[in-house]
CSV table of C-alpha atoms and ligand atoms in Angstrom, one decimal:
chain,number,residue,atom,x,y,z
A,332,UNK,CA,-0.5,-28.2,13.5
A,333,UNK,CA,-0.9,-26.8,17.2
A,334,UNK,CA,2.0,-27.1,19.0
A,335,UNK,CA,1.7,-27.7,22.6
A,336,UNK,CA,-1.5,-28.3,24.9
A,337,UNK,CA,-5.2,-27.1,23.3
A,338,UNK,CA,-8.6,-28.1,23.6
A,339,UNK,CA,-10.0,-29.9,20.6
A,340,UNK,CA,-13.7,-31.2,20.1
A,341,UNK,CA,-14.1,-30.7,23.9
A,342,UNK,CA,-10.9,-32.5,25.2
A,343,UNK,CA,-7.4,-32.1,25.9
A,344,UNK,CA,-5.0,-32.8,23.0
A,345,UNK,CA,-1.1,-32.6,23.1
A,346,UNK,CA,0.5,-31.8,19.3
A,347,UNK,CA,-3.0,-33.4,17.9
A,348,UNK,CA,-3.0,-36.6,20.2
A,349,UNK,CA,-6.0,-36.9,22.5
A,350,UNK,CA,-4.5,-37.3,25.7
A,351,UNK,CA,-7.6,-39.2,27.2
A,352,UNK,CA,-6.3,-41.8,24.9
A,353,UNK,CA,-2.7,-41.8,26.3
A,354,UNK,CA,-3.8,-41.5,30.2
A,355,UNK,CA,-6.5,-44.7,28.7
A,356,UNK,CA,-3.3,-46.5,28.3
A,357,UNK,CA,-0.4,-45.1,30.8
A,358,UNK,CA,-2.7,-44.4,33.5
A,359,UNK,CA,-1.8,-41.4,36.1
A,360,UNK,CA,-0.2,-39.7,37.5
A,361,UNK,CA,1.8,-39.0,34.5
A,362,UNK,CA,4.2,-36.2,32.6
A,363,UNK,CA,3.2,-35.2,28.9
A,364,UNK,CA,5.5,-33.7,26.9
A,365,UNK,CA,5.1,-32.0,23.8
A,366,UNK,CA,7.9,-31.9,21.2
A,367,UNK,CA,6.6,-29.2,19.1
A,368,UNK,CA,6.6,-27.3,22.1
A,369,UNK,CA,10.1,-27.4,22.8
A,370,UNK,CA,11.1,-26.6,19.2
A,371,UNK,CA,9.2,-24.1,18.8
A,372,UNK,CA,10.7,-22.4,22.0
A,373,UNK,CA,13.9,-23.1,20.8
A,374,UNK,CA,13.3,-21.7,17.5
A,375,UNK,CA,12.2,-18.4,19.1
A,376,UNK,CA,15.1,-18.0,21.4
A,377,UNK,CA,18.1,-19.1,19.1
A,378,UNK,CA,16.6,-17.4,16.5
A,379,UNK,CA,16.1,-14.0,18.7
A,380,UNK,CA,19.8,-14.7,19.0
A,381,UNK,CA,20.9,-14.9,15.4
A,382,UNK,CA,22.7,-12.0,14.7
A,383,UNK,CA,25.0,-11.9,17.7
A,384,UNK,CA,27.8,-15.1,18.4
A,385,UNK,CA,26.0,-17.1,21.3
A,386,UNK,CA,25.7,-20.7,22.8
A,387,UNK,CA,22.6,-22.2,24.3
A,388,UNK,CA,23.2,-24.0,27.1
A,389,UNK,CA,19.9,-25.9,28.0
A,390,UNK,CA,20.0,-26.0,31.9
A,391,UNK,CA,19.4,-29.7,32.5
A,392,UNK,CA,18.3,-28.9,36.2
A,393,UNK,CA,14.8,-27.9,34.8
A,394,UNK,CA,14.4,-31.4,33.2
A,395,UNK,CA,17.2,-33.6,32.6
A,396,UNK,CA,15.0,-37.3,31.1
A,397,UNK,CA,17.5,-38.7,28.4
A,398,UNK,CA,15.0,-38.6,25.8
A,399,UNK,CA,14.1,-35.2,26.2
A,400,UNK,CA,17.6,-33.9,26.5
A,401,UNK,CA,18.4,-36.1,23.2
A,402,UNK,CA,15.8,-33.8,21.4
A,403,UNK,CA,17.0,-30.7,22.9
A,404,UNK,CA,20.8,-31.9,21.5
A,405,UNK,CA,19.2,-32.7,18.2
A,406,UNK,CA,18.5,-28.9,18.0
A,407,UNK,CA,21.8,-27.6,18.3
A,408,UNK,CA,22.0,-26.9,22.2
A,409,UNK,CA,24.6,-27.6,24.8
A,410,UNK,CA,24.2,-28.2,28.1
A,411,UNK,CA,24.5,-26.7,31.3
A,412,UNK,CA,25.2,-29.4,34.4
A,413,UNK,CA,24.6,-29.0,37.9
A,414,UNK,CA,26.1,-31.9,39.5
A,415,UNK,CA,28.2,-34.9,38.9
A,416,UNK,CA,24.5,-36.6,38.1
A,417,UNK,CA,23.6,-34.0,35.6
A,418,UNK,CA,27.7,-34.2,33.5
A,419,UNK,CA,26.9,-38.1,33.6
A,420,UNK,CA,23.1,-37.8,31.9
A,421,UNK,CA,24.4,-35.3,29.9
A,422,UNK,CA,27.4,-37.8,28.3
A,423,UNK,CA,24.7,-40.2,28.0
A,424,UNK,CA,22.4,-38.0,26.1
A,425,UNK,CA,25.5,-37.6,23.5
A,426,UNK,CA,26.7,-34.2,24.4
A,427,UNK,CA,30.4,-33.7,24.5
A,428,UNK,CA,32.5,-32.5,27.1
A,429,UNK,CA,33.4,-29.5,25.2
A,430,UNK,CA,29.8,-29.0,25.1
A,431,UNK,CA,29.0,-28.9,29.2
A,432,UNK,CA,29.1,-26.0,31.2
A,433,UNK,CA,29.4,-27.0,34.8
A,434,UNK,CA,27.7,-24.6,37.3
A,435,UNK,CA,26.5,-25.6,41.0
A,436,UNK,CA,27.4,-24.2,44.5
A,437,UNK,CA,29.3,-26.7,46.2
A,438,UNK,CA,30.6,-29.0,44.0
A,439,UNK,CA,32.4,-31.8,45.5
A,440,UNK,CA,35.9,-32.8,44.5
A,441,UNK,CA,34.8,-35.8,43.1
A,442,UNK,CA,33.1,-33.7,40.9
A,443,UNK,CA,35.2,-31.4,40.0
A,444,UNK,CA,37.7,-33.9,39.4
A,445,UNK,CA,35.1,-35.3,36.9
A,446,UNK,CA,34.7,-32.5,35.3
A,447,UNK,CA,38.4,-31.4,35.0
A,448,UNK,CA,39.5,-35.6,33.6
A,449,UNK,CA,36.6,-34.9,30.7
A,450,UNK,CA,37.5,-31.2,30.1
A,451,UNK,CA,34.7,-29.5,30.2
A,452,UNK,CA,33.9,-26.0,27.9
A,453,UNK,CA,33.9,-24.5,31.6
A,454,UNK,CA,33.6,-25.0,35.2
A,455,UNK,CA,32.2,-21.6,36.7
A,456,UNK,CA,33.6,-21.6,39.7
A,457,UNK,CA,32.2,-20.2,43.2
A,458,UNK,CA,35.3,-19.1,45.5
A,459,UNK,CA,38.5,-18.9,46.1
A,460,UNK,CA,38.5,-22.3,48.1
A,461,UNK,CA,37.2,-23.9,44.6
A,462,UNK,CA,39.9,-22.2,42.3
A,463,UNK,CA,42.7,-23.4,44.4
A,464,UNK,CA,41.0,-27.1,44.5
A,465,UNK,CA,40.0,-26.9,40.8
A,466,UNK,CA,43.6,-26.1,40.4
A,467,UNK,CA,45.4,-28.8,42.1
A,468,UNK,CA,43.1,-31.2,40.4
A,469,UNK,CA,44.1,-29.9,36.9
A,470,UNK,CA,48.1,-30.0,37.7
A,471,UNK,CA,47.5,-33.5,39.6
A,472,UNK,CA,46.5,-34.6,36.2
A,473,UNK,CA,48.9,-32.0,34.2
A,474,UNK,CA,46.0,-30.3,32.6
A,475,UNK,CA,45.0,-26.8,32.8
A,476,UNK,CA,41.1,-26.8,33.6
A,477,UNK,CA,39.2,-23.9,31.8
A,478,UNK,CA,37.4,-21.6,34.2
A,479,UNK,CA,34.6,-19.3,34.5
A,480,UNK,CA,34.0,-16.7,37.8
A,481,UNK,CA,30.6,-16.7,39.0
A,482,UNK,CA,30.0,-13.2,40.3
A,483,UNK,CA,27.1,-12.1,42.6
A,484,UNK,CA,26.1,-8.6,41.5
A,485,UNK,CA,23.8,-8.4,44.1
A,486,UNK,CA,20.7,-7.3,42.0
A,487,UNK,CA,17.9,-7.8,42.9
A,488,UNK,CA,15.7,-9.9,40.4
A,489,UNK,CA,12.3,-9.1,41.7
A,490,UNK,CA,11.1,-12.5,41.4
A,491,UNK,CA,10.4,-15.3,44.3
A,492,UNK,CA,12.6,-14.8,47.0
A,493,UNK,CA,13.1,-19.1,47.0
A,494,UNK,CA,14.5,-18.6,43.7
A,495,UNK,CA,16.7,-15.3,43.4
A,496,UNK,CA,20.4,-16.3,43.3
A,497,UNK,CA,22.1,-12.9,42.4
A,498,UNK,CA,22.0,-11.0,46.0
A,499,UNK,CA,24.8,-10.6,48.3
A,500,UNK,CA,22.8,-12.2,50.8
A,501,UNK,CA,22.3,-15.8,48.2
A,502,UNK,CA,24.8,-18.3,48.6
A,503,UNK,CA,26.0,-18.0,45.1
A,504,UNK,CA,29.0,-17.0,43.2
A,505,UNK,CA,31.3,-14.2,44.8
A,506,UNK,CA,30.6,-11.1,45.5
A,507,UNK,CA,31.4,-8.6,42.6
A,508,UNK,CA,33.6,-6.6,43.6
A,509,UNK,CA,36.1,-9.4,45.0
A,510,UNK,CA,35.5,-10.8,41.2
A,511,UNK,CA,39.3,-8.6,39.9
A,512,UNK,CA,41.2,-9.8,42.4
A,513,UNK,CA,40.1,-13.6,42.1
A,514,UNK,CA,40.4,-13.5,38.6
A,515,UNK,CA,44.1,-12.2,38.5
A,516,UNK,CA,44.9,-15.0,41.4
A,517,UNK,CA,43.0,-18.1,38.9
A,518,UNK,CA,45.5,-16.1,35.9
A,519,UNK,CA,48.5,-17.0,38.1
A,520,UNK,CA,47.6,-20.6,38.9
A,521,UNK,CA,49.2,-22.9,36.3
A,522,UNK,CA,46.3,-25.5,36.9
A,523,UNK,CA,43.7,-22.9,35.5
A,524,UNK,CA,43.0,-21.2,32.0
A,525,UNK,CA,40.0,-18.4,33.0
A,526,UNK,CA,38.0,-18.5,30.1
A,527,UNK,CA,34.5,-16.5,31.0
A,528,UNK,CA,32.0,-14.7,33.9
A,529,UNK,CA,29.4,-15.8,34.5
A,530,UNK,CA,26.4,-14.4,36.3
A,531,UNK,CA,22.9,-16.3,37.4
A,532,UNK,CA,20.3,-13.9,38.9
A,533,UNK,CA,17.3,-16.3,39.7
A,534,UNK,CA,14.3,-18.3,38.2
A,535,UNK,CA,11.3,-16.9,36.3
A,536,UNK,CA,12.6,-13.2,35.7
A,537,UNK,CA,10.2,-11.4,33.8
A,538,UNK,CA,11.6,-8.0,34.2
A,539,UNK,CA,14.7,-6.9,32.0
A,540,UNK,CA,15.8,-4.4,33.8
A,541,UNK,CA,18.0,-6.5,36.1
A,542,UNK,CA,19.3,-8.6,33.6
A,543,UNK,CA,20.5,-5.4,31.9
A,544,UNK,CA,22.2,-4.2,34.5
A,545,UNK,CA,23.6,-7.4,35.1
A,546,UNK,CA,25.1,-7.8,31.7
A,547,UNK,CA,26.7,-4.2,32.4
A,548,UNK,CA,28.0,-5.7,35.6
A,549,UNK,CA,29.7,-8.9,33.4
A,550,UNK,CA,30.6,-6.6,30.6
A,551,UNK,CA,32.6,-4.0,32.7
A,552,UNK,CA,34.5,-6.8,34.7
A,553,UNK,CA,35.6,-8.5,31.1
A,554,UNK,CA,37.1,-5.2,30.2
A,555,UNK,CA,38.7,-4.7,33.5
A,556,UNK,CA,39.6,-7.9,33.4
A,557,UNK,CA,41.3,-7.6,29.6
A,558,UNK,CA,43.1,-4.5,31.1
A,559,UNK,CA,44.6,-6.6,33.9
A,560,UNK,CA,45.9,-8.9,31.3
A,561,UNK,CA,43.5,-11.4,31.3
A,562,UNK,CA,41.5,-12.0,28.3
A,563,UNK,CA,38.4,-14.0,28.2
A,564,UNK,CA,36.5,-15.5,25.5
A,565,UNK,CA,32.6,-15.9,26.8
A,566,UNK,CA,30.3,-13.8,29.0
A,567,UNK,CA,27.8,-16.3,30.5
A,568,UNK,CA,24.4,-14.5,31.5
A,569,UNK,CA,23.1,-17.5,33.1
A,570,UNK,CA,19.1,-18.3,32.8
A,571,UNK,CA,16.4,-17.4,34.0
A,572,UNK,CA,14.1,-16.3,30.8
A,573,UNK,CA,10.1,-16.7,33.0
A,574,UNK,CA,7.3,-18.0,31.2
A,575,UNK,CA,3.2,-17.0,31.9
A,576,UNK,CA,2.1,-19.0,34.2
A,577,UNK,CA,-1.4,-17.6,34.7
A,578,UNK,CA,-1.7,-14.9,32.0
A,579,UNK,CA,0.5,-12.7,33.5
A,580,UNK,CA,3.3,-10.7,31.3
A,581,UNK,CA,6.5,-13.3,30.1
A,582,UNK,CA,9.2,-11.7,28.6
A,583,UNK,CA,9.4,-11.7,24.8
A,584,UNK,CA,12.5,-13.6,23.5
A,585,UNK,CA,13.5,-10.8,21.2
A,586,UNK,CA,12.9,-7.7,23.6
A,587,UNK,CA,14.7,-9.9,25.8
A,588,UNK,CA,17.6,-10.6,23.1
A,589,UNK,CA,17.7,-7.0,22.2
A,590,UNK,CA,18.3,-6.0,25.7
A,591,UNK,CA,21.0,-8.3,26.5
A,592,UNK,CA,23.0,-9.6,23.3
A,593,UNK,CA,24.1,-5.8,22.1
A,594,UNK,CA,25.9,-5.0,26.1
A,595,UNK,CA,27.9,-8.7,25.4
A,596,UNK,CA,28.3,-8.2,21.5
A,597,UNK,CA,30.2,-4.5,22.8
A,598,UNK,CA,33.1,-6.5,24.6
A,599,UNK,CA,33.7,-9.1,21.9
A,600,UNK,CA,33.1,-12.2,23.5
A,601,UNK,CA,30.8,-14.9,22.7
A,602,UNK,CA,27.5,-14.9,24.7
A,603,UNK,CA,26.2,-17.8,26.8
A,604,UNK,CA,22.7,-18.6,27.7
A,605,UNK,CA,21.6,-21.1,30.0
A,606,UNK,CA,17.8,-21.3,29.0
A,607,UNK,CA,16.1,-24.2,31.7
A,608,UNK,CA,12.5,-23.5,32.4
A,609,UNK,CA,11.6,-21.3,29.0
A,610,UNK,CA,12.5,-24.1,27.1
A,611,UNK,CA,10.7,-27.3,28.8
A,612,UNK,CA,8.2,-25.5,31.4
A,613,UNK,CA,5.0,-25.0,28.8
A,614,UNK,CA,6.1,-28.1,26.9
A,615,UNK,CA,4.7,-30.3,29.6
A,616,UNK,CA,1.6,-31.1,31.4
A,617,UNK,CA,1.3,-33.4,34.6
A,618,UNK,CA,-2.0,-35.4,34.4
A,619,UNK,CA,-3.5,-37.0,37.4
A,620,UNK,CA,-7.1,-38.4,38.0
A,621,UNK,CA,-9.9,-37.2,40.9
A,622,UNK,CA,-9.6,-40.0,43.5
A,623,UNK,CA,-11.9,-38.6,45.7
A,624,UNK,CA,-14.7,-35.5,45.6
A,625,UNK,CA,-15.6,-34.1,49.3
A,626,UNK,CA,-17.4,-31.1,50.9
A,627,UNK,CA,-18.7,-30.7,54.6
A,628,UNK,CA,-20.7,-28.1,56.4
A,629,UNK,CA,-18.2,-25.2,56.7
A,630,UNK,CA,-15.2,-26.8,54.5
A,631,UNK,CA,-14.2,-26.1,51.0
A,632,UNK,CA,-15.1,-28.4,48.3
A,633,UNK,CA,-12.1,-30.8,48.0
A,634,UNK,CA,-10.9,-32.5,44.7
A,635,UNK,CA,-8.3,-34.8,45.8
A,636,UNK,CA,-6.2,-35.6,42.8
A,637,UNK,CA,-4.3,-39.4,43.0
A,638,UNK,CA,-1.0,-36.8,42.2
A,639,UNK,CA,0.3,-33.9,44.4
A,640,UNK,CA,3.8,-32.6,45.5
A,641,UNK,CA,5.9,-35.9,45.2
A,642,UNK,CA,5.6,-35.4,41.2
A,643,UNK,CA,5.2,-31.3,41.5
A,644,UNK,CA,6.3,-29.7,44.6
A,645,UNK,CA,6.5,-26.8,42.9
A,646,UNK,CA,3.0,-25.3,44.3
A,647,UNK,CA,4.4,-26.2,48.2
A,648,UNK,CA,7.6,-25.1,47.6
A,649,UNK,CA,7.2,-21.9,46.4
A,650,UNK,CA,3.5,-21.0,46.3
A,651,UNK,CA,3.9,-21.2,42.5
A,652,UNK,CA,0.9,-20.9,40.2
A,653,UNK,CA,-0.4,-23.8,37.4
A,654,UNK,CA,-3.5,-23.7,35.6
A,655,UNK,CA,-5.4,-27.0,36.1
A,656,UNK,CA,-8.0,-28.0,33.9
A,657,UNK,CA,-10.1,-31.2,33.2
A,658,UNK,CA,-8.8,-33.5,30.1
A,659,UNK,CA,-12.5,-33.6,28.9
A,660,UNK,CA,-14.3,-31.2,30.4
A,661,UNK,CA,-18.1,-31.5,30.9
A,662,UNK,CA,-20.8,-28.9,30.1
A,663,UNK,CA,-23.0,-27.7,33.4
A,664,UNK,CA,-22.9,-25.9,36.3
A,665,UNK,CA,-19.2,-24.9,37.7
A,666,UNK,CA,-18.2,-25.1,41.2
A,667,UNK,CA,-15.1,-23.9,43.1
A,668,UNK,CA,-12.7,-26.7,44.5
A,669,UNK,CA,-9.4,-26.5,46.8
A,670,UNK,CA,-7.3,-29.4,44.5
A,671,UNK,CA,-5.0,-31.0,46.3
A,672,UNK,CA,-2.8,-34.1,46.4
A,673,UNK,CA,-2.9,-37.1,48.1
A,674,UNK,CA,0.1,-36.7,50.7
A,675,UNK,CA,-0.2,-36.2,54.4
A,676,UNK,CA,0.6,-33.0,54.1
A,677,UNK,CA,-1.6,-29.6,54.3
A,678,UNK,CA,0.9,-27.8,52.2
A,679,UNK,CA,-0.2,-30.6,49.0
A,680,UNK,CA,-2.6,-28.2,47.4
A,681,UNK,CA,-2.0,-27.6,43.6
A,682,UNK,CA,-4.5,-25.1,43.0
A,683,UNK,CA,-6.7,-23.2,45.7
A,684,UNK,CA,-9.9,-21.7,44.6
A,685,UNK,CA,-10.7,-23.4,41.5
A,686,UNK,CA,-13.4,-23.4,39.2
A,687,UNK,CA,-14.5,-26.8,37.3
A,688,UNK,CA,-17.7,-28.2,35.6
A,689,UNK,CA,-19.1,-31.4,36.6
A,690,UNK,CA,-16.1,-33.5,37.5
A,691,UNK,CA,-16.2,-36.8,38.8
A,692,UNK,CA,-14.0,-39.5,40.7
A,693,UNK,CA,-11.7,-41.3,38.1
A,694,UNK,CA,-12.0,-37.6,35.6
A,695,UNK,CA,-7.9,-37.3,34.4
A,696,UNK,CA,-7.3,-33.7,35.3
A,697,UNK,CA,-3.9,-31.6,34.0
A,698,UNK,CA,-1.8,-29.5,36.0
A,699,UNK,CA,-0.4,-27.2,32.8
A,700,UNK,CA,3.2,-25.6,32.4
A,701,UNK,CA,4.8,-28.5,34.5
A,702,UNK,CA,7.7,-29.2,32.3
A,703,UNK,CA,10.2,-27.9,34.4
A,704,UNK,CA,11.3,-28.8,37.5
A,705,UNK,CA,8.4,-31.3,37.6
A,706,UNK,CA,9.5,-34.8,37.0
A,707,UNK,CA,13.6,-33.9,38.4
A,708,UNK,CA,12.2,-32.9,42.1
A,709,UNK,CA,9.5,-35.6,42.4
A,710,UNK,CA,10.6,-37.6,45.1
A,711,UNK,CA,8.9,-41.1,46.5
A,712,UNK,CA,7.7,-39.8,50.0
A,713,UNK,CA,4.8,-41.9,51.5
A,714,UNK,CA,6.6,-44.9,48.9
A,715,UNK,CA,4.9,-43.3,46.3
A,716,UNK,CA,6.3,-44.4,42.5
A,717,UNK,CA,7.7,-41.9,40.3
A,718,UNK,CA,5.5,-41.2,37.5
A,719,UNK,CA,5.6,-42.1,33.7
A,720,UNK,CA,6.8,-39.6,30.9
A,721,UNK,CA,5.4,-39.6,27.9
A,722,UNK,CA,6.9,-37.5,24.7
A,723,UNK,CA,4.6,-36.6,21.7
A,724,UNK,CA,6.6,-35.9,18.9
A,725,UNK,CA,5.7,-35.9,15.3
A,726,UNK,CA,1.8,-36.7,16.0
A,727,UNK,CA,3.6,-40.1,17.4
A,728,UNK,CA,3.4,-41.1,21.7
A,729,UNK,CA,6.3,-42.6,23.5
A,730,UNK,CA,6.6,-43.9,27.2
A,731,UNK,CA,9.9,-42.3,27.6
A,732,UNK,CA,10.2,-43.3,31.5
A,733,UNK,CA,8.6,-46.2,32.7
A,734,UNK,CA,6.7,-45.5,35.9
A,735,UNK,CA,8.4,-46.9,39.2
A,736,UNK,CA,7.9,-50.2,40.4
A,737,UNK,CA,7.3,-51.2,44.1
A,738,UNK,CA,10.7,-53.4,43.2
A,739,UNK,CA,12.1,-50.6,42.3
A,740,UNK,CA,11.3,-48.8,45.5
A,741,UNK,CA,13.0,-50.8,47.8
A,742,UNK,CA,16.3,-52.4,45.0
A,743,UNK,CA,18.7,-51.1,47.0
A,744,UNK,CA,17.4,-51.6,50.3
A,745,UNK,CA,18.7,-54.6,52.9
B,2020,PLP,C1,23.2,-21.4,37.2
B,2020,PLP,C2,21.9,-21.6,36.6
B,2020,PLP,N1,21.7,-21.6,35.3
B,2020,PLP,C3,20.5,-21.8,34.7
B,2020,PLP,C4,19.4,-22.0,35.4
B,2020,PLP,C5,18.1,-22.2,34.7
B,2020,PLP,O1,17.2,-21.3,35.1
B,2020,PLP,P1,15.8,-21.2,34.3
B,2020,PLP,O2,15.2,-22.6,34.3
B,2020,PLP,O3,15.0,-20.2,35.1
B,2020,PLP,O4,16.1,-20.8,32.9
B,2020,PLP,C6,19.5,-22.0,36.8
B,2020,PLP,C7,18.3,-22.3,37.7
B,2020,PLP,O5,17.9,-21.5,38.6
B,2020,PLP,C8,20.7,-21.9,37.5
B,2020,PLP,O6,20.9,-21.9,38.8
């Protein structure tokens, strides 16, 4: 069977379901999700893995609907949270405390204190500021909390400058060479059990040379860190792993494996991963339909899809890149179309410049590689309703969010 999103007898099919026949019955704008897809990605990577001791940590930030992170628990991952939000859809989704990783720059005390009552495997913390708080939470409950250190290398991770997190100038984790003298103060307080480093360089990397040296940054702090008299157990690398978006090179999850697993495996300490994007991001499509065709002296040829950057702002946001293509394309002559959304804004263009057959008002139309950080940063500017998710799974379809209502729109409104 072909996992994921191919063309069959002329029209789109997800896992071997047309999805005409799903749009037919869901309607648009709507997520597809393909659960061969995210097996089979998790099958590469974890099995890339095998040799050396190591914990996936599925970054629930890149898609975080239940039913989806219940499959993605099914295949032996944990979880990496973001948020008080993220820990609570994470317990709901079955995974145990001891399972969650907490990450996130600022992190309230409410959730912290969440975090420290369920015991989580580790909260990676930011600053000093947040070891001493994590630390009078812990005592306050007579527990000791186990800690990570987030450390900003400051490496540069040659990818989009929206999201690279490792650089002295981002706002994340603390700065490297503070890192020994932190960690020896979060040894002393009573509240805290340091446990691991962690390091997060930024989104869609497809270069290993930065997360090399990164991993020699991590590994050279544990062993400083042993010789100070604090011993870890877990080097967390963070995510990161980029997928092709338009053909261009993604990093192999083996070359990437072999480049990273050996520098951790040398210290002794289990390796953590916290896969988001390389996981979910090709295992879903968004599908939306042509609500209006337009071209004027002088203007581009517009398709104007009836979806646009309230369910994927990630073209606006960051100029990103998605292949769109017609669910069941027709034969003739091609023509080149600006496709854009529906919102009153210019920056609502999912694809300039691109080339379609004979399309017509009412054609479904699929924005590819949407999977991640699609359906979590859709939002319902201009009232718009959040879309409907769909899982394929097993040659079987399943509504797996309904779409909004209007009721739902305004529930907690006066
Ligand atoms: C701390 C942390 N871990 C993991 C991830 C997941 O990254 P990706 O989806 O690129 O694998 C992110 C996202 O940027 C992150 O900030």
């Amino acid at each position: 069977m072909a996992a994921g999103f191919t063309y069959q007898n002329g029209s789109l099919h997800c896992d071997e379901v047309s999805l005409a026949d799903v749009v037919a019955q869901v309607g648009t704008p709507l997520y597809v999700y393909s659960g061969a897809s995210i097996r089979a990605a998790f099958a590469a990577l974890d099995g890339a893995l095998s040799a050396s001791r190591h914990t996936l940590h599925y970054a629930l930030k890149a898609n975080s609907t239940l039913a989806l992170l219940r499959l993605i628990r099914g295949l032996g991952a944990h979880a990496d949270a973001n948020s008080g939000g993220e820990i609570q859809v994470a317990r709901r989704a079955g995974f145990e405390p001891a399972e969650i990783v907490f990450t996130g720059v600022g992190k309230t005390v409410d959730e912290l204190d969440l975090a420290v009552g369920l015991g989580v495997k580790a909260i990676n913390i930011e600053s000093d500021g947040e070891a001493a708080r994590i630390d009078r939470l812990a005592q306050a409950r007579g527990l000791r909390a186990r800690v990570a250190l987030r450390v900003n290398p400051d490496i540069d991770p040659n990818t989009h400058a929206h999201i690279s997190t490792g650089q002295r100038f981002n706002k994340f984790g603390v700065p490297i060479e503070h890192a020994p003298a932190l960690l020896r103060e979060m040894a002393r307080r009573p509240g805290l059990e340091p446990v691991g480093l962690h390091v997060h360089l930024g989104s869609q990397l497809v270069e290993m040379a930065p997360l090399i040296r990164a991993a020699h940054a991590l590994a050279g702090l544990a062993r400083a860190a042993r010789e100070m008299g604090v011993p870890l157990q877990h080097l967390d690398l963070g995510g990161g792993l980029g997928i092709a978006y338009g053909g261009e090179a993604a990093p192999d999850p083996v070359h990437y494996a072999n480049a990273i697993a050996p520098i951790v495996a040398a210290t002794g300490l289990d390796l953590l991963l916290e896969p988001g994007r390389y996981l979910v991001g090709p295992a879903g499509v968004l599908v939306g339909c042509i609500a209006d065709l337009k071209r004027y002296p002088g203007s581009p040829r517009f398709m104007v899809l009836d979806t646009g950057m309230t369910e994927l702002i990630r073209p606006a946001l960051y100029q990103a890149f998605h292949r769109i293509g017609a669910v069941t394309p027709r034969a003739g002559d091609d023509h080149v179309y600006e496709v854009v959304g529906p919102l009153c804004e210019t920056s609502d263009t999912l694809g300039h410049q691109r080339r379609f057959g004979p399309v017509e008002v009412g054609d479904p139309i699929a924005i590819f590689d949407a999977g991640a950080y699609g359906i979590v940063m859709a939002s319902n500017y201009n009232r718009r309703r959040q879309p409907a998710e769909v899982l394929i799974d097993d040659g079987r379809w399943q509504i797996i969010r309904q779409r909004q209502s209007y009721d739902d729109l305004m529930a907690r409104e006066v």
